[in-house]
């Protein structure tokens, strides 16, 4: 049972845990000790934390808890990817997907219950928005997946990469997302390098600038169109932060180093996939350290879009490639279990009355 008077330890990064213990007259080192149990060993039960005295275990049980979601569904795809529906304490459900590959295992996690951005080609958007996830609910997806996949502290990591590409716009839940990512990067947390944690955004410009200062993980930007007229339609947030400003911010984000920003580009038949769009994209990305990730559109019920043909995607790819832009076509994984990009819908109550709103044209949330 959830006891809201208790602190959820998953809500605290290392600095937060240190404060938690100091405020209760305990030694600072308890913070890293607890983190090793929680994240290194995947132990959530205080009584199993053997180097902690019985007295402190009892106090911890008084003060705090480790709040984990229930597994509402667990689906395994033919290609080995696995999708979980996690039920949160308030009954809302969110999705996370594990994608195993030869050299790595990537976990895709959610940052919000639903999404406020009205991207026209995304299934999450059609569901509306309910609320932000707490940092504990974000990191708990990693905890649960590691647990369910049998990740062991002494063996090679099953989850080597994390992408914030599930439900929601991570940069509209900034503080909680950053706190959760700090736990992913912490040596006493999941110990992942910044290269292996990727945040994907539709382009919340001021938050990208702030992220560079606070937690400069790998950045992916959902571009999807090479000009403002088209992008205004597909990603309404573009009306607030147009392409030029967005790309300038991306350039600043990676600075002079060797890093690149990944630009996601969903391939929608007859909408954004012509040769001319590809050439326009090449011009648009000039001077931006970029990688392009072409994503074949994943359909969902009631969508008006179709996936571009393989030939079309190949032609588009060739134009970018010949212009010297590192391009990959993302393999569609888990589509037999609706776990592919843009198909994560979860189960929750829309609080925006999205269906009503969307009729009064796509709105841009205040950021
Ligand atoms: N809000 C963030 C992260 C979530 S979306 C963002 O916009 O980046 C993760 C990626 O899947 C984004 O690039 C998104 O544009 C893409 N996507 C959304 N719907 C899709 C669909 N139906 N088919 C393919 N990709 C989709």
Coordinates of C-alpha atoms and ligand atoms in Angstrom, one line a residue:
X1 CA 0.0 0.0 0.0
X2 CA 1.1 3.5 -0.7
X3 CA 1.6 5.7 2.3
X4 CA 1.9 9.3 1.1
X5 CA 3.4 10.4 4.5
X6 CA 6.4 8.3 3.7
X7 CA 9.2 9.4 1.5
X8 CA 9.5 7.4 -1.7
X9 CA 13.3 6.8 -1.8
X10 CA 13.2 6.4 -5.6
X11 CA 12.2 10.1 -5.7
X12 CA 15.6 11.1 -4.3
X13 CA 18.9 11.4 -6.2
X14 CA 22.2 11.1 -4.3
X15 CA 22.1 14.7 -3.0
X16 CA 18.5 14.2 -2.0
X17 CA 19.2 11.0 -0.1
X18 CA 22.1 12.7 1.7
X19 CA 19.8 15.4 2.9
X20 CA 17.3 12.8 3.9
X21 CA 19.7 11.0 6.1
X22 CA 21.4 14.1 7.6
X23 CA 18.0 15.5 8.5
X24 CA 17.4 12.3 10.5
X25 CA 20.7 12.4 12.3
X26 CA 22.2 9.6 10.2
X27 CA 25.6 9.5 8.5
X28 CA 25.9 10.8 5.0
X29 CA 27.4 7.5 3.7
X30 CA 24.0 5.9 4.2
X31 CA 22.9 7.5 0.9
X32 CA 25.4 5.6 -1.3
X33 CA 24.9 2.5 0.8
X34 CA 21.1 2.6 0.1
X35 CA 21.7 3.4 -3.6
X36 CA 23.9 0.3 -4.0
X37 CA 21.1 -1.8 -2.6
X38 CA 18.3 -0.2 -4.6
X39 CA 20.0 0.1 -8.0
X40 CA 23.0 -2.1 -7.9
X41 CA 21.4 -5.1 -6.3
X42 CA 17.8 -4.3 -7.2
X43 CA 16.8 -4.8 -3.5
X44 CA 13.8 -2.8 -2.4
X45 CA 13.1 -4.5 0.9
X46 CA 14.9 -2.8 3.9
X47 CA 15.0 -6.1 5.8
X48 CA 17.3 -7.6 3.1
X49 CA 19.8 -4.8 3.3
X50 CA 22.3 -6.8 5.4
X51 CA 24.9 -4.2 6.1
X52 CA 22.3 -1.9 7.7
X53 CA 21.5 -2.4 11.4
X54 CA 18.2 -3.8 12.5
X55 CA 17.5 -0.5 14.2
X56 CA 18.1 1.6 11.1
X57 CA 16.1 -0.9 9.0
X58 CA 13.1 -0.4 11.4
X59 CA 13.5 3.4 11.2
X60 CA 13.7 3.3 7.4
X61 CA 10.5 1.4 7.3
X62 CA 8.9 4.1 9.5
X63 CA 10.2 7.0 7.4
X64 CA 10.3 5.7 3.9
X65 CA 9.2 3.2 1.3
X66 CA 10.3 2.1 -2.2
X67 CA 7.2 2.6 -4.3
X68 CA 7.1 0.3 -7.3
X69 CA 4.4 0.0 -9.9
X70 CA 2.4 -3.2 -10.6
X71 CA 2.9 -5.1 -13.8
X72 CA -0.5 -4.7 -15.5
X73 CA 0.7 -6.5 -18.7
X74 CA 3.9 -8.0 -20.0
X75 CA 4.1 -8.7 -23.7
X76 CA 6.9 -10.4 -25.6
X77 CA 7.3 -9.7 -29.3
X78 CA 8.4 -12.2 -31.9
X79 CA 11.6 -10.2 -32.3
X80 CA 12.5 -10.3 -28.6
X81 CA 11.4 -6.9 -27.6
X82 CA 9.2 -6.7 -24.6
X83 CA 6.6 -4.2 -23.5
X84 CA 5.3 -3.6 -20.0
X85 CA 2.2 -1.8 -18.9
X86 CA 2.9 -0.5 -15.4
X87 CA 0.1 0.4 -13.1
X88 CA 1.0 3.4 -10.9
X89 CA -0.3 3.9 -7.3
X90 CA -3.1 6.2 -8.6
X91 CA -4.3 3.7 -11.2
X92 CA -2.9 5.3 -14.2
X93 CA -0.9 3.0 -16.5
X94 CA 2.3 3.8 -18.5
X95 CA 4.4 1.8 -20.9
X96 CA 8.0 0.9 -21.2
X97 CA 9.7 -1.2 -23.9
X98 CA 12.9 -3.2 -23.8
X99 CA 14.7 -3.7 -27.2
X100 CA 17.5 -6.3 -27.2
X101 CA 20.2 -6.0 -29.9
X102 CA 23.4 -7.8 -30.5
X103 CA 25.7 -5.3 -28.8
X104 CA 23.2 -3.6 -26.4
X105 CA 19.9 -3.7 -24.7
X106 CA 17.9 -0.5 -24.8
X107 CA 15.1 0.4 -22.5
X108 CA 12.6 3.0 -23.7
X109 CA 10.8 4.7 -20.8
X110 CA 7.9 7.2 -20.3
X111 CA 8.1 10.6 -18.7
X112 CA 4.5 11.6 -18.5
X113 CA 1.0 10.0 -18.3
X114 CA 0.0 10.9 -21.8
X115 CA 1.3 14.0 -23.6
X116 CA 0.3 17.6 -24.1
X117 CA 1.9 18.0 -27.5
X118 CA -0.5 17.4 -30.2
X119 CA 1.8 15.7 -32.8
X120 CA -0.6 14.5 -35.5
X121 CA 1.2 11.2 -36.2
X122 CA 1.6 10.0 -32.6
X123 CA -0.7 7.6 -30.8
X124 CA 0.1 9.0 -27.3
X125 CA -1.1 12.4 -28.4
X126 CA -4.5 11.0 -29.4
X127 CA -4.9 9.8 -25.8
X128 CA -4.5 13.2 -24.2
X129 CA -2.6 14.1 -21.1
X130 CA -3.1 13.3 -17.4
X131 CA -0.1 14.3 -15.4
X132 CA 3.7 14.3 -15.0
X133 CA 5.5 11.3 -13.6
X134 CA 7.4 11.8 -10.4
X135 CA 11.2 11.0 -10.7
X136 CA 10.5 7.9 -8.6
X137 CA 8.0 6.7 -11.2
X138 CA 10.5 7.4 -14.0
X139 CA 13.4 5.5 -12.4
X140 CA 11.0 2.7 -11.2
X141 CA 10.5 1.7 -14.8
X142 CA 14.2 1.0 -15.0
X143 CA 14.2 -0.8 -11.6
X144 CA 11.3 -3.0 -12.7
X145 CA 12.7 -3.8 -16.1
X146 CA 16.1 -4.7 -14.6
X147 CA 14.3 -6.9 -12.1
X148 CA 12.0 -8.6 -14.6
X149 CA 14.9 -9.1 -17.0
X150 CA 17.0 -10.7 -14.2
X151 CA 19.8 -8.1 -14.3
X152 CA 22.5 -9.1 -11.9
X153 CA 25.0 -6.8 -10.2
X154 CA 28.0 -9.1 -11.0
X155 CA 27.1 -9.8 -14.6
X156 CA 27.1 -7.7 -17.7
X157 CA 24.2 -5.2 -17.8
X158 CA 21.2 -6.4 -19.6
X159 CA 20.0 -2.8 -20.0
X160 CA 23.0 -0.9 -21.4
X161 CA 21.1 2.1 -22.8
X162 CA 18.1 4.1 -21.8
X163 CA 16.1 6.3 -24.1
X164 CA 13.5 8.8 -22.9
X165 CA 11.3 8.1 -25.9
X166 CA 8.2 6.6 -24.4
X167 CA 5.0 8.4 -23.5
X168 CA 5.3 12.1 -22.9
X169 CA 7.5 15.1 -23.6
X170 CA 10.4 14.8 -21.1
X171 CA 11.4 18.4 -21.2
X172 CA 7.9 19.4 -20.1
X173 CA 8.6 17.4 -16.9
X174 CA 12.1 18.8 -16.5
X175 CA 13.0 18.6 -12.8
X176 CA 11.7 15.0 -12.4
X177 CA 13.3 13.8 -15.6
X178 CA 16.7 15.4 -14.7
X179 CA 16.6 13.9 -11.2
X180 CA 15.8 10.4 -12.6
X181 CA 18.6 10.8 -15.2
X182 CA 21.0 11.7 -12.4
X183 CA 20.3 8.3 -10.8
X184 CA 20.8 6.6 -14.2
X185 CA 24.3 8.2 -14.5
X186 CA 25.3 8.0 -10.8
X187 CA 28.1 5.4 -10.1
X188 CA 26.0 4.2 -7.2
X189 CA 22.8 4.3 -9.3
X190 CA 22.8 2.5 -12.7
X191 CA 26.3 3.9 -13.7
X192 CA 25.4 4.5 -17.3
X193 CA 27.5 6.9 -19.3
X194 CA 26.0 10.1 -20.8
X195 CA 26.4 8.6 -24.2
X196 CA 24.1 5.8 -23.3
X197 CA 21.2 7.9 -22.0
X198 CA 19.3 9.7 -24.7
X199 CA 16.6 12.2 -24.2
X200 CA 14.2 12.8 -27.1
X201 CA 12.3 16.0 -27.4
X202 CA 9.9 17.6 -29.8
X203 CA 12.0 20.8 -29.3
X204 CA 11.4 22.7 -26.1
X205 CA 14.1 25.2 -26.8
X206 CA 14.7 26.9 -23.3
X207 CA 14.7 23.5 -21.6
X208 CA 17.3 22.2 -24.1
X209 CA 19.5 25.1 -23.1
X210 CA 19.0 24.4 -19.5
X211 CA 19.7 20.7 -20.0
X212 CA 23.1 21.5 -21.3
X213 CA 24.0 23.0 -18.0
X214 CA 22.3 20.4 -15.8
X215 CA 22.7 17.0 -17.3
X216 CA 24.0 16.9 -20.9
X217 CA 23.0 13.4 -21.9
X218 CA 22.7 12.5 -25.6
X219 CA 20.0 14.6 -27.3
X220 CA 17.5 13.4 -29.9
X221 CA 15.2 15.9 -31.6
X222 CA 11.9 14.9 -33.3
X223 CA 12.3 17.0 -36.4
X224 CA 10.0 15.3 -39.0
X225 CA 9.9 18.2 -41.4
X226 CA 12.4 20.4 -43.2
X227 CA 10.4 23.6 -43.2
X228 CA 8.3 25.5 -40.7
X229 CA 5.0 25.3 -42.7
X230 CA 5.0 21.5 -42.6
X231 CA 6.5 21.2 -39.1
X232 CA 3.8 23.6 -37.8
X233 CA 1.3 21.0 -38.9
X234 CA 3.0 17.8 -37.7
X235 CA 4.6 19.1 -34.5
X236 CA 2.5 22.1 -33.3
X237 CA 5.1 23.0 -30.8
X238 CA 7.1 24.3 -33.8
X239 CA 4.8 27.4 -33.8
X240 CA 6.4 28.4 -30.6
X241 CA 10.0 27.3 -31.3
X242 CA 10.6 27.3 -35.1
X243 CA 13.2 25.2 -36.8
X244 CA 16.0 27.9 -37.1
X245 CA 15.9 28.6 -33.4
X246 CA 15.7 24.9 -32.6
X247 CA 18.7 24.0 -34.7
X248 CA 20.8 26.8 -33.4
X249 CA 20.0 25.5 -29.9
X250 CA 21.0 22.0 -31.0
X251 CA 24.3 23.3 -32.3
X252 CA 25.0 25.0 -28.9
X253 CA 24.1 21.8 -27.1
X254 CA 26.8 19.7 -28.7
X255 CA 29.3 22.6 -28.8
X256 CA 32.7 22.0 -30.5
X257 CA 33.2 18.4 -29.4
X258 CA 32.6 15.3 -31.4
X259 CA 29.0 14.8 -30.3
X260 CA 26.1 15.0 -32.6
X261 CA 22.4 15.5 -32.2
X262 CA 20.1 12.7 -33.5
X263 CA 17.2 14.0 -35.6
X264 CA 14.3 11.7 -35.8
X265 CA 12.3 11.9 -39.0
X266 CA 9.1 9.8 -39.2
X267 CA 8.4 8.7 -42.8
X268 CA 4.8 9.6 -43.7
X269 CA 3.8 8.6 -47.3
X270 CA 3.1 11.7 -49.4
X271 CA 3.5 14.1 -46.6
X272 CA 7.2 14.7 -45.8
X273 CA 9.0 12.0 -47.8
X274 CA 9.7 13.4 -51.3
X275 CA 13.2 13.9 -52.9
X276 CA 12.6 17.6 -52.4
X277 CA 11.9 17.2 -48.7
X278 CA 15.2 15.2 -48.5
X279 CA 17.2 17.9 -50.2
X280 CA 15.5 20.6 -48.1
X281 CA 16.5 18.6 -45.0
X282 CA 20.1 18.5 -46.2
X283 CA 20.2 22.3 -46.5
X284 CA 18.4 22.7 -43.2
X285 CA 21.0 20.6 -41.3
X286 CA 24.0 22.3 -42.8
X287 CA 26.5 23.3 -40.1
X288 CA 24.6 21.2 -37.4
X289 CA 26.5 18.2 -36.1
X290 CA 23.7 15.8 -37.0
X291 CA 22.7 12.2 -37.4
X292 CA 19.4 11.4 -39.0
X293 CA 17.2 8.6 -37.8
X294 CA 14.5 7.8 -40.3
X295 CA 11.5 6.1 -38.6
X296 CA 9.0 4.3 -40.8
X297 CA 5.6 5.5 -39.6
X298 CA 3.9 3.1 -37.2
X299 CA 0.2 3.1 -37.7
X300 CA -2.4 3.1 -35.0
X301 CA -6.2 3.1 -35.1
X302 CA -7.9 6.1 -36.7
X303 CA -4.7 7.6 -38.1
X304 CA -4.9 9.4 -41.3
X305 CA -1.3 8.6 -42.3
X306 CA 0.4 5.8 -44.1
X307 CA 3.9 4.5 -43.9
X308 CA 6.2 5.5 -46.8
X309 CA 7.2 2.6 -49.0
X310 CA 10.5 0.9 -48.5
X311 CA 11.6 2.3 -51.9
X312 CA 10.7 5.8 -50.9
X313 CA 12.5 5.5 -47.6
X314 CA 15.6 4.1 -49.4
X315 CA 15.6 7.0 -51.9
X316 CA 15.3 9.5 -49.1
X317 CA 18.1 7.8 -47.2
X318 CA 20.3 7.9 -50.3
X319 CA 19.9 11.6 -50.8
X320 CA 20.9 12.3 -47.2
X321 CA 23.7 9.8 -47.3
X322 CA 25.2 11.2 -50.5
X323 CA 25.2 14.6 -48.9
X324 CA 27.4 13.2 -46.2
X325 CA 24.8 13.1 -43.4
X326 CA 25.1 10.0 -41.2
X327 CA 21.7 8.4 -41.6
X328 CA 20.1 5.3 -40.3
X329 CA 16.7 3.8 -40.9
X330 CA 15.3 2.7 -37.6
X331 CA 14.2 -0.9 -37.7
X332 CA 10.7 -1.2 -36.6
X333 CA 10.7 -3.4 -33.5
X334 CA 7.9 -4.9 -31.5
X335 CA 5.1 -3.8 -33.9
X336 CA 3.2 -7.1 -33.3
X337 CA 2.7 -5.9 -29.7
X338 CA 2.2 -2.2 -30.5
X339 CA 5.5 -1.3 -28.8
X340 CA 7.0 0.6 -31.7
X341 CA 7.7 4.4 -31.7
X342 CA 4.5 6.4 -31.4
X343 CA 2.4 3.4 -30.4
X344 CA 2.7 3.7 -26.7
X345 CA -0.6 4.6 -25.3
X346 CA -0.9 3.3 -21.8
X347 CA -4.3 3.5 -20.0
X348 CA -5.4 6.6 -18.2
X349 CA -8.0 9.3 -18.1
X350 CA -7.5 12.3 -20.3
X351 CA -7.7 15.4 -18.3
X352 CA -7.3 17.9 -21.2
X353 CA -10.5 16.9 -22.9
X354 CA -8.2 16.5 -25.9
X355 CA -10.8 15.2 -28.2
X356 CA -12.8 18.4 -27.7
X357 CA -9.7 20.6 -27.9
X358 CA -8.2 19.1 -31.0
X359 CA -11.2 20.2 -32.9
X360 CA -10.4 23.8 -32.1
X361 CA -7.1 23.3 -33.9
X362 CA -3.8 22.1 -32.5
X363 CA -2.9 24.1 -29.5
X364 CA 0.6 24.7 -28.2
X365 CA 1.0 24.3 -24.4
X366 CA 2.7 27.0 -22.4
X367 CA 6.2 25.9 -21.5
Ligands
LIG1 N1 8.0 13.7 -26.9 C1 9.3 13.2 -27.2 C2 9.5 11.7 -27.0 C3 8.4 10.7 -27.3 S1 8.2 10.2 -29.0 C4 9.6 13.5 -28.7 O1 8.8 14.1 -29.3 O2 10.7 13.3 -29.1 C5 9.5 9.2 -29.5 C6 9.7 9.2 -31.0 O3 8.7 8.5 -31.7 C7 9.6 10.7 -31.5 O4 10.6 10.9 -32.4 C8 8.3 10.7 -32.2 O5 8.2 11.7 -33.1 C9 8.3 9.3 -32.8 N2 6.9 8.9 -33.2 C10 5.8 9.3 -32.7 N3 4.7 8.7 -33.3 C11 5.2 7.9 -34.2 C12 4.6 6.9 -35.1 N4 3.3 6.8 -35.2 N5 5.5 6.3 -35.9 C13 6.8 6.4 -35.8 N6 7.4 7.2 -35.0 C14 6.6 8.0 -34.2

